[in-house]
Coordinates of C-alpha atoms in Angstrom, one line a residue:
M1 CA 0.0 0.0 0.0
V2 CA 2.9 2.3 0.7
R3 CA 4.2 2.0 -2.8
H4 CA 0.9 3.0 -4.4
W5 CA 0.8 6.6 -2.8
L6 CA 4.5 7.2 -2.6
V7 CA 5.0 7.5 -6.4
P8 CA 2.5 10.3 -7.0
A9 CA 3.9 12.2 -4.1
I10 CA 7.3 12.0 -5.6
L11 CA 6.0 13.1 -9.0
L12 CA 4.2 16.1 -7.4
F13 CA 7.4 17.2 -5.6
S14 CA 9.4 17.0 -8.8
T15 CA 6.8 19.0 -10.7
T16 CA 6.9 21.7 -8.0
L17 CA 10.6 22.0 -8.2
T18 CA 10.5 22.3 -12.0
A19 CA 7.9 25.1 -11.9
A20 CA 9.7 27.2 -9.3
P21 CA 11.4 30.3 -10.8
S22 CA 15.1 30.3 -11.0
G23 CA 15.4 34.1 -10.0
A24 CA 13.3 37.1 -9.2
Q25 CA 10.7 38.3 -11.8
E26 CA 11.5 41.6 -13.7
Q27 CA 9.4 44.6 -12.7
P28 CA 6.9 45.9 -15.3
K29 CA 7.8 49.0 -17.3
A30 CA 5.4 51.8 -18.4
A31 CA 6.2 53.7 -21.7
V32 CA 5.6 57.4 -21.0
T33 CA 6.6 60.7 -22.4
V34 CA 8.5 63.0 -20.1
A35 CA 9.7 66.6 -20.4
K36 CA 11.0 69.5 -18.4
P37 CA 8.4 72.2 -17.4
V38 CA 8.5 75.4 -19.5
V39 CA 10.1 78.2 -17.5
R40 CA 9.5 81.7 -19.0
D41 CA 8.4 85.2 -18.2
V42 CA 4.7 85.4 -18.0
I43 CA 1.9 87.8 -17.0
D44 CA -1.2 86.3 -15.3
S45 CA -4.5 86.8 -17.0
D46 CA -8.1 86.3 -16.1
E47 CA -11.1 85.6 -18.4
F48 CA -14.5 87.2 -18.2
I49 CA -17.7 87.3 -20.4
G50 CA -18.9 90.8 -21.4
R51 CA -20.7 92.8 -24.0
F52 CA -19.7 95.6 -26.3
E53 CA -21.5 98.9 -26.0
P54 CA -21.0 102.2 -28.0
V55 CA -19.0 105.0 -26.5
D56 CA -21.8 107.4 -27.5
E57 CA -25.4 106.7 -28.3
V58 CA -28.2 109.1 -29.0
T59 CA -31.9 108.9 -29.8
L60 CA -32.9 111.7 -32.1
R61 CA -35.9 113.8 -31.3
S62 CA -37.1 117.1 -32.8
R63 CA -36.9 120.2 -30.7
V64 CA -39.9 121.7 -32.5
G65 CA -43.3 120.2 -33.4
G66 CA -44.6 119.8 -36.9
Y67 CA -45.2 117.5 -39.8
L68 CA -42.2 115.6 -41.2
D69 CA -41.3 116.9 -44.6
R70 CA -38.2 115.1 -45.7
I71 CA -35.8 112.2 -44.7
D72 CA -32.2 112.6 -46.0
F73 CA -30.5 109.4 -45.1
K74 CA -30.4 105.7 -45.9
D75 CA -31.4 103.2 -43.2
G76 CA -28.3 101.7 -41.6
A77 CA -25.8 104.1 -43.2
M78 CA -22.7 105.6 -41.6
V79 CA -23.3 109.3 -40.9
K80 CA -20.9 112.1 -39.9
N81 CA -21.4 114.7 -37.3
G82 CA -23.4 117.5 -38.8
D83 CA -25.1 115.5 -41.6
Q84 CA -28.7 116.6 -42.4
L85 CA -31.1 113.7 -41.5
F86 CA -34.7 115.1 -41.2
V87 CA -36.5 118.3 -42.2
I88 CA -39.7 119.4 -40.5
D89 CA -42.2 121.5 -42.6
Q90 CA -40.6 124.9 -42.4
R91 CA -43.5 127.1 -43.7
P92 CA -45.0 127.9 -40.3
F93 CA -41.6 128.7 -38.8
R94 CA -40.6 130.8 -41.8
T95 CA -43.8 132.9 -41.3
A96 CA -43.0 133.2 -37.6
L97 CA -39.5 134.3 -38.5
D98 CA -40.9 137.0 -40.8
I99 CA -43.2 138.3 -38.1
A100 CA -40.4 138.4 -35.6
T101 CA -38.2 140.3 -38.1
S102 CA -41.0 142.9 -38.7
S103 CA -41.5 143.3 -34.9
Q104 CA -37.8 144.0 -34.5
E105 CA -37.9 146.6 -37.2
V106 CA -40.9 148.3 -35.6
A107 CA -39.1 148.2 -32.2
K108 CA -36.0 149.7 -33.8
S109 CA -38.0 152.6 -35.3
T110 CA -39.8 153.3 -32.0
L111 CA -36.4 153.3 -30.2
T112 CA -34.9 155.8 -32.7
F113 CA -37.9 158.1 -32.3
A114 CA -37.8 157.8 -28.5
E115 CA -34.1 158.6 -28.4
S116 CA -34.5 161.7 -30.6
E117 CA -37.5 162.9 -28.5
F118 CA -35.6 162.5 -25.3
A119 CA -32.6 164.4 -26.7
R120 CA -34.8 167.3 -27.9
T121 CA -36.7 167.5 -24.6
E122 CA -33.5 167.4 -22.6
S123 CA -32.1 170.3 -24.6
L124 CA -35.3 172.4 -24.1
V125 CA -35.4 171.6 -20.3
Q126 CA -31.8 172.8 -20.0
K127 CA -32.9 176.1 -21.7
G128 CA -35.8 176.4 -19.3
T129 CA -38.5 176.3 -22.0
L130 CA -40.0 172.9 -20.8
A131 CA -40.9 171.5 -17.4
V132 CA -38.8 168.7 -15.9
S133 CA -41.9 166.5 -15.8
V134 CA -42.0 166.4 -19.6
L135 CA -38.4 165.2 -19.6
D136 CA -39.4 162.4 -17.2
D137 CA -42.1 161.3 -19.5
R138 CA -39.6 161.1 -22.5
R139 CA -37.2 159.2 -20.3
R140 CA -39.9 156.6 -19.5
E141 CA -40.8 156.3 -23.2
L142 CA -37.1 155.8 -24.1
R143 CA -36.7 153.1 -21.5
S144 CA -39.9 151.4 -22.7
A145 CA -38.6 151.5 -26.3
Q146 CA -35.2 150.0 -25.2
A147 CA -37.1 147.2 -23.4
N148 CA -39.2 146.6 -26.5
I149 CA -36.2 146.3 -28.7
R150 CA -34.7 143.7 -26.4
G151 CA -37.9 141.7 -26.4
A152 CA -38.1 142.0 -30.2
E153 CA -34.5 140.8 -30.6
A154 CA -35.2 137.8 -28.3
S155 CA -38.3 136.9 -30.3
L156 CA -36.3 137.1 -33.5
A157 CA -33.6 134.9 -32.0
R158 CA -36.2 132.4 -30.9
A159 CA -37.8 132.3 -34.3
R160 CA -34.4 131.8 -36.0
L161 CA -33.6 129.0 -33.5
D162 CA -36.9 127.3 -34.2
M163 CA -36.3 127.6 -37.9
E164 CA -32.8 126.1 -37.4
Y165 CA -34.4 123.2 -35.4
T166 CA -36.6 122.2 -38.3
V167 CA -33.4 120.7 -39.9
I168 CA -32.3 117.8 -37.7
K169 CA -28.6 117.0 -38.0
A170 CA -26.5 114.1 -36.7
P171 CA -25.0 115.1 -33.4
L172 CA -22.2 112.5 -33.7
S173 CA -20.5 110.2 -36.2
G174 CA -21.6 106.6 -36.3
R175 CA -24.1 104.1 -37.7
I176 CA -27.7 105.3 -37.9
D177 CA -30.6 103.0 -37.3
R178 CA -33.7 102.7 -39.5
R179 CA -36.2 105.6 -39.6
L180 CA -38.8 105.2 -36.9
I181 CA -41.3 107.6 -38.6
S182 CA -42.4 108.3 -42.2
V183 CA -42.8 111.5 -44.1
G184 CA -46.1 113.2 -43.4
N185 CA -46.5 112.2 -39.8
L186 CA -46.8 114.7 -37.0
V187 CA -43.7 115.0 -34.9
Q188 CA -44.2 116.0 -31.2
A189 CA -41.5 118.3 -29.9
D190 CA -39.1 116.5 -27.5
Q191 CA -41.2 113.4 -27.6
T192 CA -41.3 111.6 -30.9
A193 CA -38.3 109.3 -31.4
L194 CA -37.0 109.6 -35.0
T195 CA -34.0 107.2 -35.1
T196 CA -30.9 106.3 -33.1
I197 CA -27.2 106.7 -33.8
V198 CA -24.3 104.7 -32.2
S199 CA -20.6 105.4 -32.4
L200 CA -18.4 102.5 -33.5
D201 CA -14.8 103.7 -33.3
P202 CA -13.7 103.4 -30.6
I203 CA -16.0 101.0 -28.9
D204 CA -16.4 100.0 -25.2
F205 CA -16.5 96.5 -23.6
Y206 CA -18.2 96.1 -20.2
F207 CA -17.8 93.1 -17.9
D208 CA -18.2 92.4 -14.1
V209 CA -15.2 91.5 -11.9
D210 CA -15.5 89.8 -8.5
E211 CA -14.0 91.3 -5.3
R212 CA -10.9 89.2 -5.1
R213 CA -9.7 89.9 -8.6
L214 CA -10.8 93.5 -8.4
L215 CA -8.5 94.1 -5.5
N216 CA -5.7 92.5 -7.5
Y217 CA -6.3 94.8 -10.5
A218 CA -6.4 97.8 -8.2
R219 CA -3.0 96.8 -6.8
V220 CA -1.5 96.4 -10.2
A221 CA -3.0 99.7 -11.3
R222 CA -1.4 101.5 -8.3
E223 CA 2.0 99.9 -9.2
H224 CA 1.6 101.5 -12.6
G225 CA 1.0 104.9 -11.0
S226 CA -2.7 105.0 -11.9
D227 CA -6.1 104.3 -10.4
L228 CA -8.5 101.6 -11.4
Q229 CA -11.5 103.9 -11.4
E230 CA -9.7 106.7 -13.3
G231 CA -8.0 105.2 -16.3
G232 CA -8.2 101.6 -15.4
G233 CA -4.5 101.4 -14.6
S234 CA -3.8 101.1 -18.3
L235 CA -4.0 97.3 -17.9
D236 CA -3.7 95.5 -21.3
V237 CA -6.7 93.3 -22.3
S238 CA -7.6 91.3 -25.4
V239 CA -11.1 90.1 -26.4
T240 CA -12.2 87.3 -28.7
I241 CA -15.6 87.1 -30.3
A242 CA -17.7 84.2 -31.7
D243 CA -16.1 84.4 -35.1
S244 CA -13.0 82.1 -34.6
T245 CA -11.4 83.5 -37.8
E246 CA -10.9 86.9 -36.1
K247 CA -7.8 87.5 -34.2
P248 CA -8.1 88.7 -30.6
F249 CA -8.6 92.5 -30.4
K250 CA -6.2 94.5 -28.2
G251 CA -7.3 97.2 -25.9
K252 CA -6.9 98.7 -22.4
L253 CA -8.9 99.1 -19.2
D254 CA -9.9 102.7 -18.8
F255 CA -12.7 102.8 -16.2
A256 CA -14.3 101.1 -13.3
E257 CA -17.4 102.0 -11.3
N258 CA -17.0 103.8 -8.0
R259 CA -18.6 101.1 -5.8
V260 CA -19.1 97.3 -5.6
D261 CA -22.6 96.1 -6.2
Q262 CA -24.0 94.9 -2.8
E263 CA -26.2 92.2 -4.3
T264 CA -23.7 90.6 -6.6
G265 CA -20.4 91.5 -5.0
T266 CA -19.0 92.6 -8.3
M267 CA -17.9 95.8 -9.9
R268 CA -18.5 96.7 -13.6
V269 CA -15.3 97.5 -15.5
R270 CA -14.8 99.0 -18.9
A271 CA -12.2 98.4 -21.6
R272 CA -11.9 100.4 -24.8
F273 CA -10.9 99.1 -28.2
D274 CA -10.1 100.7 -31.5
N275 CA -12.5 99.6 -34.2
P276 CA -11.5 101.2 -37.5
D277 CA -13.1 98.4 -39.6
F278 CA -16.3 98.4 -37.6
V279 CA -16.0 94.6 -37.0
L280 CA -17.0 95.0 -33.4
Q281 CA -20.7 95.9 -33.0
P282 CA -22.7 97.1 -30.0
G283 CA -24.4 94.2 -28.2
L284 CA -21.9 91.6 -29.2
F285 CA -20.7 89.2 -26.5
G286 CA -17.0 88.5 -26.1
R287 CA -14.4 86.8 -23.9
V288 CA -11.9 89.3 -22.5
Q289 CA -8.5 88.3 -21.1
V290 CA -7.2 90.8 -18.6
N291 CA -3.5 91.0 -17.6
A292 CA -3.7 90.5 -13.8
S293 CA 0.0 90.9 -12.8
N294 CA 3.3 92.3 -13.6
T295 CA 5.9 90.2 -15.4
Y296 CA 7.3 87.3 -13.4
Q297 CA 9.1 83.9 -14.1
G298 CA 6.5 81.2 -14.3
I299 CA 6.6 77.4 -14.4
L300 CA 4.2 76.0 -17.0
V301 CA 3.1 72.4 -17.6
P302 CA 0.6 70.9 -20.0
D303 CA -2.9 70.1 -18.6
E304 CA -2.3 66.5 -19.6
A305 CA 0.5 66.3 -17.1
I306 CA -1.7 67.1 -14.2
G307 CA -3.3 64.3 -12.2
S308 CA -5.7 64.1 -9.3
D309 CA -5.2 62.6 -5.8
Q310 CA -8.6 62.9 -4.1
D311 CA -9.0 66.7 -3.8
Q312 CA -5.4 67.5 -4.7
R313 CA -3.7 68.2 -8.0
V314 CA -0.4 66.4 -8.6
V315 CA 2.3 65.9 -11.2
Y316 CA 4.4 62.8 -11.6
V317 CA 8.2 63.4 -11.3
V318 CA 10.5 60.8 -12.8
A319 CA 13.9 60.0 -11.1
D320 CA 17.1 58.9 -12.9
D321 CA 16.5 55.2 -12.0
G322 CA 13.1 55.1 -13.7
S323 CA 11.1 55.4 -10.5
F324 CA 8.5 58.1 -10.1
S325 CA 6.8 60.0 -7.3
T326 CA 4.0 62.5 -7.1
K327 CA 4.2 66.1 -6.1
Q328 CA 1.3 68.2 -5.0
V329 CA 0.9 71.4 -6.9
R330 CA -1.1 74.6 -6.7
L331 CA -2.3 75.7 -10.1
G332 CA -2.8 79.1 -11.6
P333 CA -4.4 80.4 -14.9
R334 CA -3.9 78.9 -18.3
L335 CA -1.2 80.8 -20.3
Y336 CA 0.5 80.2 -23.7
G337 CA -1.3 76.8 -24.0
Y338 CA -0.1 75.6 -20.6
R339 CA -1.1 75.7 -17.0
V340 CA 0.8 77.9 -14.5
V341 CA 2.1 76.0 -11.4
R342 CA 2.0 78.4 -8.5
E343 CA 3.6 76.0 -5.9
G344 CA 5.1 72.6 -5.9
L345 CA 7.7 72.7 -8.7
T346 CA 11.0 74.4 -9.2
G347 CA 11.2 73.9 -13.0
D348 CA 14.2 71.5 -12.9
E349 CA 12.1 68.3 -12.5
T350 CA 11.4 65.8 -15.2
I351 CA 7.7 65.2 -15.3
V352 CA 5.4 62.8 -17.1
V353 CA 3.4 64.7 -19.8
N354 CA 1.8 61.7 -21.5
G355 CA 0.9 58.2 -20.3
L356 CA -0.3 59.0 -16.8
T357 CA -2.9 56.1 -17.0
R358 CA 0.0 53.6 -17.2
L359 CA 1.5 54.6 -13.9
R360 CA 0.9 52.1 -11.0
P361 CA 2.6 51.5 -7.7
G362 CA 5.8 49.5 -8.3
V363 CA 5.9 50.3 -12.0
I364 CA 9.2 51.4 -13.5
V365 CA 9.0 54.2 -16.1
D366 CA 10.4 53.7 -19.6
P367 CA 10.7 57.4 -20.5
T368 CA 10.8 59.1 -23.9
L369 CA 12.2 62.7 -23.4
V370 CA 10.7 65.5 -25.4
T371 CA 11.2 69.3 -25.3
L372 CA 8.1 71.4 -24.8
P373 CA 7.9 74.5 -27.0
P374 CA 7.7 78.0 -25.3
E375 CA 4.1 78.2 -26.5
A376 CA 1.8 75.3 -27.1
A377 CA -0.3 75.0 -30.2
P378 CA -3.9 76.1 -29.7
T379 CA -6.5 73.5 -29.1
E380 CA -9.9 73.2 -30.8
N381 CA -11.4 75.7 -28.3
G382 CA -8.7 78.2 -29.2
Q383 CA -6.8 77.9 -25.9

C-alpha cells in the first residue's frame, strides 16, 4: 500500500521544483513621455464674459413740433457729425420768423424816435422852456422803447432758432438705425423718437469683476502709478468674439465704477478698443483676457501632465533610475497653452506629460524625453 501513494507524491514534488522560478521576476515598465516644465516670463491673465457697448449713443428727437417733410439718409448708413437727416415742414416757422423780423424793425424805429424825442426834450429843459416832468415822460418812453427792442430781438432769435431746429442733423458720427417715422407724420416736440445713432470707433466693452480679482487689479494699477476707477490702470486686455477667424482684439482698461454692487459682490469694469473696420458691434458678446499681474518667471506644464489625488492636484516626477513620485501642486491660470504652477515645482524636474494612466505602484518608467515649446499649439477651443 505504501508503494501506491509514494510515487504520486514524488512526482508532485518533482513538478513543484520544475515550476519554481530560477530568479526574481523583472518589474513591469510603463512607456511614457517626459519633459522639463516650461520656464518663461509670464503675465497672469483672467477671463470674463462681457458685452460691447457704444461709447456714444443718441436717440434723435425734434426740438420743434410739426409735420415731417423730408428724410435725407439711408437706413443703416454711416453718418458724420453735422449731416442733415430730417426736415420738419418749415413754412409755419418761416412765417413766424418774418413776423419776428418785422416786430424787431418796428421796435428799432420806435427806439430811434424815443431817443430823438428824449434828446430834444432834454435840450429844451436845460434852456428852461419845458418842465422837468416832460423830460421824465420822455425818459420813460425811451426806456420802454429800449425794453421793447430787447424783447423783439429775443423773439427774433427764438424764431431763428426754431427755424434752425426744423433741420435735424447728426450730433455725432456713427451708424444710424432705420427711420422710426415716415414723411407726413406729426412730430411732437421733444417726444417723438425719429431714429438712433451709435458710435463705433472706438467701442467699449463692459464686464463684471469679483471682489478678489478686483483688489488684485487695483493693486497692479497702483503699481503703474494710476487708479482703477480713473484710467483703469492702463492694464492690457484682449477680447475674442464668436467668429473664430478673427484674431483677438487688443485694448486697455480705462474705467471702473465707484462702488461694488452689494447684491452681486462685483464691480463693472470697462475696456476700450479701436474699431476702424467696424468689426465689433454694440451688443456683441465676447471673452476678455485681462492682464492680472506684472511680469514674473512662471513654471508652465501641459494640462495633460496634471493628475488628481482625491481633492489635490499632482504631477508625476521621474527619477534617474526610472522610479516616479507624485508632487502636490497649486495651479494658476492657463497661459500660452499651458497651466501655470504656483507652488510645488522648481522647474528643474522631469515630469510625465503623456501616459499617466499607465503609472501604477511598483511600475518602472520607460521614458521618452521631449522638449516642450515655449508656447503650445492652440487646441480646438482656441486655448
